[in-house]
Amino acid sequence: MKIIALKMPLLALLVIAMLSCEKDDDNGPDNEQELITTISLKFTGGGQTVTFTAEDKDGDGGAAPVIQAITLKANTDYTLSVSFLDASKTPTEDITTEVKAESNDHLVCYVATGPMGAPQIQDTDAGGKPLGLESKFKTGAAGAGSFKVTLKHEADKGNANACSTGETDAEATFNVTIQ
């Protein structure tokens, strides 16, 4: 009888210790956000192909990004291809590959002001919803404006204003001259 009486408090302590330990609910490693140091815009139209970049080599904070000004021809049809890169690695890692592979989780958003037309997205994700790596647009008359490119993660593509949802993975605003 004494042996059972001595074991009961020890058993109670063991149960309390097991219950007080935190349970690890992780189902695996987190899907870490990639570092995107460069947004590259390739415009094809009017008999030319030109590329403009926004680079932020140290990521958020630190030095200001270097954003090239965009110069395009007036009243011209263009196709636009966007790519996202991590130039902090050697060789440079093309994050666009991951964006395509996880297309349901990504959306490229555009805001154009001035004579640059709003791009019409041409590519879709696996569910048939917009992705935004490829688009078309037409420039207007000569003038100046801006062009903001935003890569959204887990945007609600069913929302009427999908670009206001989700998290921003990368964003840059380019000055634009149409001549």
PDB file of C-alpha atoms in Angstrom:
ATOM      1  CA  MET A   1       0.000   0.000   0.000  1.00  0.00           C
ATOM      2  CA  LYS A   2       2.862   2.372   0.833  1.00  0.00           C
ATOM      3  CA  ILE A   3       4.436   1.770  -2.614  1.00  0.00           C
ATOM      4  CA  ILE A   4       1.214   2.805  -4.391  1.00  0.00           C
ATOM      5  CA  ALA A   5       0.922   5.904  -2.177  1.00  0.00           C
ATOM      6  CA  LEU A   6       4.488   6.942  -3.071  1.00  0.00           C
ATOM      7  CA  LYS A   7       3.997   6.345  -6.795  1.00  0.00           C
ATOM      8  CA  MET A   8       0.796   8.425  -7.047  1.00  0.00           C
ATOM      9  CA  PRO A   9       2.478  11.798  -6.399  1.00  0.00           C
ATOM     10  CA  LEU A  10       5.274  10.908  -8.828  1.00  0.00           C
ATOM     11  CA  LEU A  11       2.731   9.922 -11.476  1.00  0.00           C
ATOM     12  CA  ALA A  12       0.823  13.172 -10.901  1.00  0.00           C
ATOM     13  CA  LEU A  13       4.053  15.187 -11.316  1.00  0.00           C
ATOM     14  CA  LEU A  14       4.859  13.339 -14.532  1.00  0.00           C
ATOM     15  CA  VAL A  15       1.380  14.038 -15.971  1.00  0.00           C
ATOM     16  CA  ILE A  16       1.592  17.735 -15.024  1.00  0.00           C
ATOM     17  CA  ALA A  17       5.051  18.012 -16.603  1.00  0.00           C
ATOM     18  CA  MET A  18       3.835  16.400 -19.835  1.00  0.00           C
ATOM     19  CA  LEU A  19       0.755  18.624 -20.046  1.00  0.00           C
ATOM     20  CA  SER A  20       2.703  21.813 -19.350  1.00  0.00           C
ATOM     21  CA  CYS A  21       5.116  21.275 -22.233  1.00  0.00           C
ATOM     22  CA  GLU A  22       4.231  23.304 -25.317  1.00  0.00           C
ATOM     23  CA  LYS A  23       3.138  21.285 -28.253  1.00  0.00           C
ATOM     24  CA  ASP A  24       4.843  22.163 -31.544  1.00  0.00           C
ATOM     25  CA  ASP A  25       2.038  22.655 -34.046  1.00  0.00           C
ATOM     26  CA  ASP A  26       4.334  23.292 -37.022  1.00  0.00           C
ATOM     27  CA  ASN A  27       3.567  21.091 -39.969  1.00  0.00           C
ATOM     28  CA  GLY A  28       6.984  21.684 -41.469  1.00  0.00           C
ATOM     29  CA  PRO A  29       9.220  24.624 -42.235  1.00  0.00           C
ATOM     30  CA  ASP A  30       7.669  28.014 -42.978  1.00  0.00           C
ATOM     31  CA  ASN A  31       7.539  29.088 -46.613  1.00  0.00           C
ATOM     32  CA  GLU A  32      10.019  31.928 -46.221  1.00  0.00           C
ATOM     33  CA  GLN A  33       9.530  35.032 -48.308  1.00  0.00           C
ATOM     34  CA  GLU A  34      12.229  35.353 -50.935  1.00  0.00           C
ATOM     35  CA  LEU A  35      14.353  38.480 -51.094  1.00  0.00           C
ATOM     36  CA  ILE A  36      13.500  40.418 -54.248  1.00  0.00           C
ATOM     37  CA  THR A  37      16.197  42.977 -55.034  1.00  0.00           C
ATOM     38  CA  THR A  38      15.243  43.753 -58.632  1.00  0.00           C
ATOM     39  CA  ILE A  39      12.071  44.314 -60.636  1.00  0.00           C
ATOM     40  CA  SER A  40      12.776  44.187 -64.360  1.00  0.00           C
ATOM     41  CA  LEU A  41      10.293  45.465 -66.962  1.00  0.00           C
ATOM     42  CA  LYS A  42      10.799  44.450 -70.609  1.00  0.00           C
ATOM     43  CA  PHE A  43       8.729  46.446 -73.101  1.00  0.00           C
ATOM     44  CA  THR A  44       8.426  45.257 -76.704  1.00  0.00           C
ATOM     45  CA  GLY A  45       6.743  47.453 -79.290  1.00  0.00           C
ATOM     46  CA  GLY A  46       7.286  50.099 -81.928  1.00  0.00           C
ATOM     47  CA  GLY A  47      10.137  48.093 -83.425  1.00  0.00           C
ATOM     48  CA  GLN A  48      12.154  48.016 -80.210  1.00  0.00           C
ATOM     49  CA  THR A  49      12.672  46.061 -77.012  1.00  0.00           C
ATOM     50  CA  VAL A  50      13.744  48.072 -73.963  1.00  0.00           C
ATOM     51  CA  THR A  51      14.284  47.051 -70.355  1.00  0.00           C
ATOM     52  CA  PHE A  52      14.044  49.174 -67.218  1.00  0.00           C
ATOM     53  CA  THR A  53      14.833  48.099 -63.662  1.00  0.00           C
ATOM     54  CA  ALA A  54      14.216  49.020 -60.073  1.00  0.00           C
ATOM     55  CA  GLU A  55      16.982  47.745 -57.806  1.00  0.00           C
ATOM     56  CA  ASP A  56      17.128  47.693 -54.031  1.00  0.00           C
ATOM     57  CA  LYS A  57      20.279  45.693 -53.393  1.00  0.00           C
ATOM     58  CA  ASP A  58      20.041  45.808 -49.605  1.00  0.00           C
ATOM     59  CA  GLY A  59      16.306  45.045 -49.405  1.00  0.00           C
ATOM     60  CA  ASP A  60      13.934  47.034 -47.203  1.00  0.00           C
ATOM     61  CA  GLY A  61      15.591  49.811 -45.272  1.00  0.00           C
ATOM     62  CA  GLY A  62      19.154  50.974 -45.770  1.00  0.00           C
ATOM     63  CA  ALA A  63      19.999  52.597 -49.093  1.00  0.00           C
ATOM     64  CA  ALA A  64      17.228  53.943 -51.309  1.00  0.00           C
ATOM     65  CA  PRO A  65      16.329  51.882 -54.386  1.00  0.00           C
ATOM     66  CA  VAL A  66      17.686  52.880 -57.806  1.00  0.00           C
ATOM     67  CA  ILE A  67      14.770  53.107 -60.232  1.00  0.00           C
ATOM     68  CA  GLN A  68      15.358  53.780 -63.916  1.00  0.00           C
ATOM     69  CA  ALA A  69      12.993  56.168 -65.647  1.00  0.00           C
ATOM     70  CA  ILE A  70      10.887  54.571 -68.403  1.00  0.00           C
ATOM     71  CA  THR A  71      10.896  56.194 -71.845  1.00  0.00           C
ATOM     72  CA  LEU A  72       8.499  54.833 -74.484  1.00  0.00           C
ATOM     73  CA  LYS A  73       7.108  55.928 -77.857  1.00  0.00           C
ATOM     74  CA  ALA A  74       3.759  57.751 -78.054  1.00  0.00           C
ATOM     75  CA  ASN A  75       0.672  56.021 -79.469  1.00  0.00           C
ATOM     76  CA  THR A  76       2.362  52.626 -79.599  1.00  0.00           C
ATOM     77  CA  ASP A  77       1.173  49.124 -78.714  1.00  0.00           C
ATOM     78  CA  TYR A  78       3.471  47.351 -76.239  1.00  0.00           C
ATOM     79  CA  THR A  79       3.777  43.976 -74.584  1.00  0.00           C
ATOM     80  CA  LEU A  80       5.248  43.956 -71.103  1.00  0.00           C
ATOM     81  CA  SER A  81       7.100  41.109 -69.399  1.00  0.00           C
ATOM     82  CA  VAL A  82       7.932  41.489 -65.716  1.00  0.00           C
ATOM     83  CA  SER A  83      10.578  39.546 -63.849  1.00  0.00           C
ATOM     84  CA  PHE A  84      11.617  39.501 -60.209  1.00  0.00           C
ATOM     85  CA  LEU A  85      15.216  38.768 -59.237  1.00  0.00           C
ATOM     86  CA  ASP A  86      17.392  38.267 -56.164  1.00  0.00           C
ATOM     87  CA  ALA A  87      20.736  39.770 -57.140  1.00  0.00           C
ATOM     88  CA  SER A  88      22.123  39.287 -53.624  1.00  0.00           C
ATOM     89  CA  LYS A  89      23.018  35.722 -54.653  1.00  0.00           C
ATOM     90  CA  THR A  90      25.628  34.531 -57.130  1.00  0.00           C
ATOM     91  CA  PRO A  91      24.418  33.690 -59.644  1.00  0.00           C
ATOM     92  CA  THR A  92      21.359  35.954 -59.532  1.00  0.00           C
ATOM     93  CA  GLU A  93      18.237  33.960 -58.656  1.00  0.00           C
ATOM     94  CA  ASP A  94      15.192  34.410 -60.897  1.00  0.00           C
ATOM     95  CA  ILE A  95      12.267  34.589 -58.447  1.00  0.00           C
ATOM     96  CA  THR A  96       9.881  34.793 -61.434  1.00  0.00           C
ATOM     97  CA  THR A  97      10.153  30.999 -61.693  1.00  0.00           C
ATOM     98  CA  GLU A  98       8.754  30.653 -58.170  1.00  0.00           C
ATOM     99  CA  VAL A  99       6.012  33.222 -58.877  1.00  0.00           C
ATOM    100  CA  LYS A 100       4.932  31.138 -61.914  1.00  0.00           C
ATOM    101  CA  ALA A 101       5.108  27.864 -59.965  1.00  0.00           C
ATOM    102  CA  GLU A 102       2.986  29.387 -57.187  1.00  0.00           C
ATOM    103  CA  SER A 103       0.766  31.380 -59.575  1.00  0.00           C
ATOM    104  CA  ASN A 104      -2.397  30.854 -57.501  1.00  0.00           C
ATOM    105  CA  ASP A 105      -0.668  32.696 -54.632  1.00  0.00           C
ATOM    106  CA  HIS A 106       0.648  35.664 -56.650  1.00  0.00           C
ATOM    107  CA  LEU A 107      -0.701  38.667 -58.538  1.00  0.00           C
ATOM    108  CA  VAL A 108       1.187  41.451 -60.298  1.00  0.00           C
ATOM    109  CA  CYS A 109      -0.686  44.748 -59.976  1.00  0.00           C
ATOM    110  CA  TYR A 110      -0.200  47.890 -62.042  1.00  0.00           C
ATOM    111  CA  VAL A 111      -1.139  51.538 -61.562  1.00  0.00           C
ATOM    112  CA  ALA A 112      -0.398  53.830 -64.522  1.00  0.00           C
ATOM    113  CA  THR A 113      -0.809  57.605 -64.563  1.00  0.00           C
ATOM    114  CA  GLY A 114      -0.425  60.070 -67.408  1.00  0.00           C
ATOM    115  CA  PRO A 115      -0.161  58.925 -71.025  1.00  0.00           C
ATOM    116  CA  MET A 116       0.777  55.337 -70.201  1.00  0.00           C
ATOM    117  CA  GLY A 117      -2.223  53.072 -70.618  1.00  0.00           C
ATOM    118  CA  ALA A 118      -3.283  50.614 -67.949  1.00  0.00           C
ATOM    119  CA  PRO A 119      -1.860  47.185 -68.822  1.00  0.00           C
ATOM    120  CA  GLN A 120      -4.272  44.398 -69.685  1.00  0.00           C
ATOM    121  CA  ILE A 121      -3.022  41.193 -68.043  1.00  0.00           C
ATOM    122  CA  GLN A 122      -2.549  38.378 -70.571  1.00  0.00           C
ATOM    123  CA  ASP A 123      -1.481  35.411 -68.417  1.00  0.00           C
ATOM    124  CA  THR A 124      -3.423  33.486 -65.787  1.00  0.00           C
ATOM    125  CA  ASP A 125      -2.806  31.251 -62.811  1.00  0.00           C
ATOM    126  CA  ALA A 126      -3.687  27.549 -62.676  1.00  0.00           C
ATOM    127  CA  GLY A 127      -7.285  28.502 -61.797  1.00  0.00           C
ATOM    128  CA  GLY A 128      -7.713  30.837 -64.763  1.00  0.00           C
ATOM    129  CA  LYS A 129      -7.431  34.041 -62.707  1.00  0.00           C
ATOM    130  CA  PRO A 130      -5.029  36.886 -63.581  1.00  0.00           C
ATOM    131  CA  LEU A 131      -1.309  36.531 -62.816  1.00  0.00           C
ATOM    132  CA  GLY A 132       0.232  39.621 -64.450  1.00  0.00           C
ATOM    133  CA  LEU A 133       3.726  38.618 -65.554  1.00  0.00           C
ATOM    134  CA  GLU A 134       2.678  39.266 -69.183  1.00  0.00           C
ATOM    135  CA  SER A 135       0.469  42.150 -70.290  1.00  0.00           C
ATOM    136  CA  LYS A 136      -0.364  44.475 -73.173  1.00  0.00           C
ATOM    137  CA  PHE A 137      -1.149  48.189 -73.330  1.00  0.00           C
ATOM    138  CA  LYS A 138      -1.060  51.212 -75.614  1.00  0.00           C
ATOM    139  CA  THR A 139       0.661  54.483 -74.840  1.00  0.00           C
ATOM    140  CA  GLY A 140      -1.137  57.768 -75.402  1.00  0.00           C
ATOM    141  CA  ALA A 141       0.169  61.112 -76.625  1.00  0.00           C
ATOM    142  CA  ALA A 142       3.513  62.492 -75.480  1.00  0.00           C
ATOM    143  CA  GLY A 143       3.684  63.370 -71.797  1.00  0.00           C
ATOM    144  CA  ALA A 144       4.857  62.261 -68.375  1.00  0.00           C
ATOM    145  CA  GLY A 145       3.442  60.113 -65.609  1.00  0.00           C
ATOM    146  CA  SER A 146       4.254  57.174 -63.366  1.00  0.00           C
ATOM    147  CA  PHE A 147       3.981  53.400 -63.413  1.00  0.00           C
ATOM    148  CA  LYS A 148       3.703  51.425 -60.170  1.00  0.00           C
ATOM    149  CA  VAL A 149       4.342  47.668 -60.186  1.00  0.00           C
ATOM    150  CA  THR A 150       3.415  45.583 -57.138  1.00  0.00           C
ATOM    151  CA  LEU A 151       3.861  41.843 -56.595  1.00  0.00           C
ATOM    152  CA  LYS A 152       1.168  40.663 -54.178  1.00  0.00           C
ATOM    153  CA  HIS A 153       1.259  37.384 -52.253  1.00  0.00           C
ATOM    154  CA  GLU A 154      -2.001  35.622 -51.406  1.00  0.00           C
ATOM    155  CA  ALA A 155      -4.169  38.387 -52.863  1.00  0.00           C
ATOM    156  CA  ASP A 156      -7.892  37.628 -52.978  1.00  0.00           C
ATOM    157  CA  LYS A 157      -8.206  37.425 -56.758  1.00  0.00           C
ATOM    158  CA  GLY A 158     -11.989  37.122 -56.416  1.00  0.00           C
ATOM    159  CA  ASN A 159     -12.161  40.536 -54.732  1.00  0.00           C
ATOM    160  CA  ALA A 160     -13.189  43.481 -56.935  1.00  0.00           C
ATOM    161  CA  ASN A 161     -10.069  45.287 -55.664  1.00  0.00           C
ATOM    162  CA  ALA A 162      -7.700  42.311 -55.450  1.00  0.00           C
ATOM    163  CA  CYS A 163      -4.604  44.526 -55.399  1.00  0.00           C
ATOM    164  CA  SER A 164      -5.641  45.927 -52.016  1.00  0.00           C
ATOM    165  CA  THR A 165      -5.543  42.438 -50.461  1.00  0.00           C
ATOM    166  CA  GLY A 166      -2.694  40.103 -49.550  1.00  0.00           C
ATOM    167  CA  GLU A 167       0.880  40.974 -48.685  1.00  0.00           C
ATOM    168  CA  THR A 168       3.269  43.029 -50.802  1.00  0.00           C
ATOM    169  CA  ASP A 169       6.338  41.024 -51.839  1.00  0.00           C
ATOM    170  CA  ALA A 170       7.879  43.775 -54.000  1.00  0.00           C
ATOM    171  CA  GLU A 171       6.882  47.219 -55.233  1.00  0.00           C
ATOM    172  CA  ALA A 172       8.406  50.050 -57.262  1.00  0.00           C
ATOM    173  CA  THR A 173       7.133  53.245 -58.864  1.00  0.00           C
ATOM    174  CA  PHE A 174       8.836  54.258 -62.111  1.00  0.00           C
ATOM    175  CA  ASN A 175       8.748  57.750 -63.629  1.00  0.00           C
ATOM    176  CA  VAL A 176       7.498  57.546 -67.228  1.00  0.00           C
ATOM    177  CA  THR A 177       8.109  59.744 -70.252  1.00  0.00           C
ATOM    178  CA  ILE A 178       6.156  59.113 -73.436  1.00  0.00           C
ATOM    179  CA  GLN A 179       7.677  60.833 -76.475  1.00  0.00           C
TER     180      GLN A 179
END
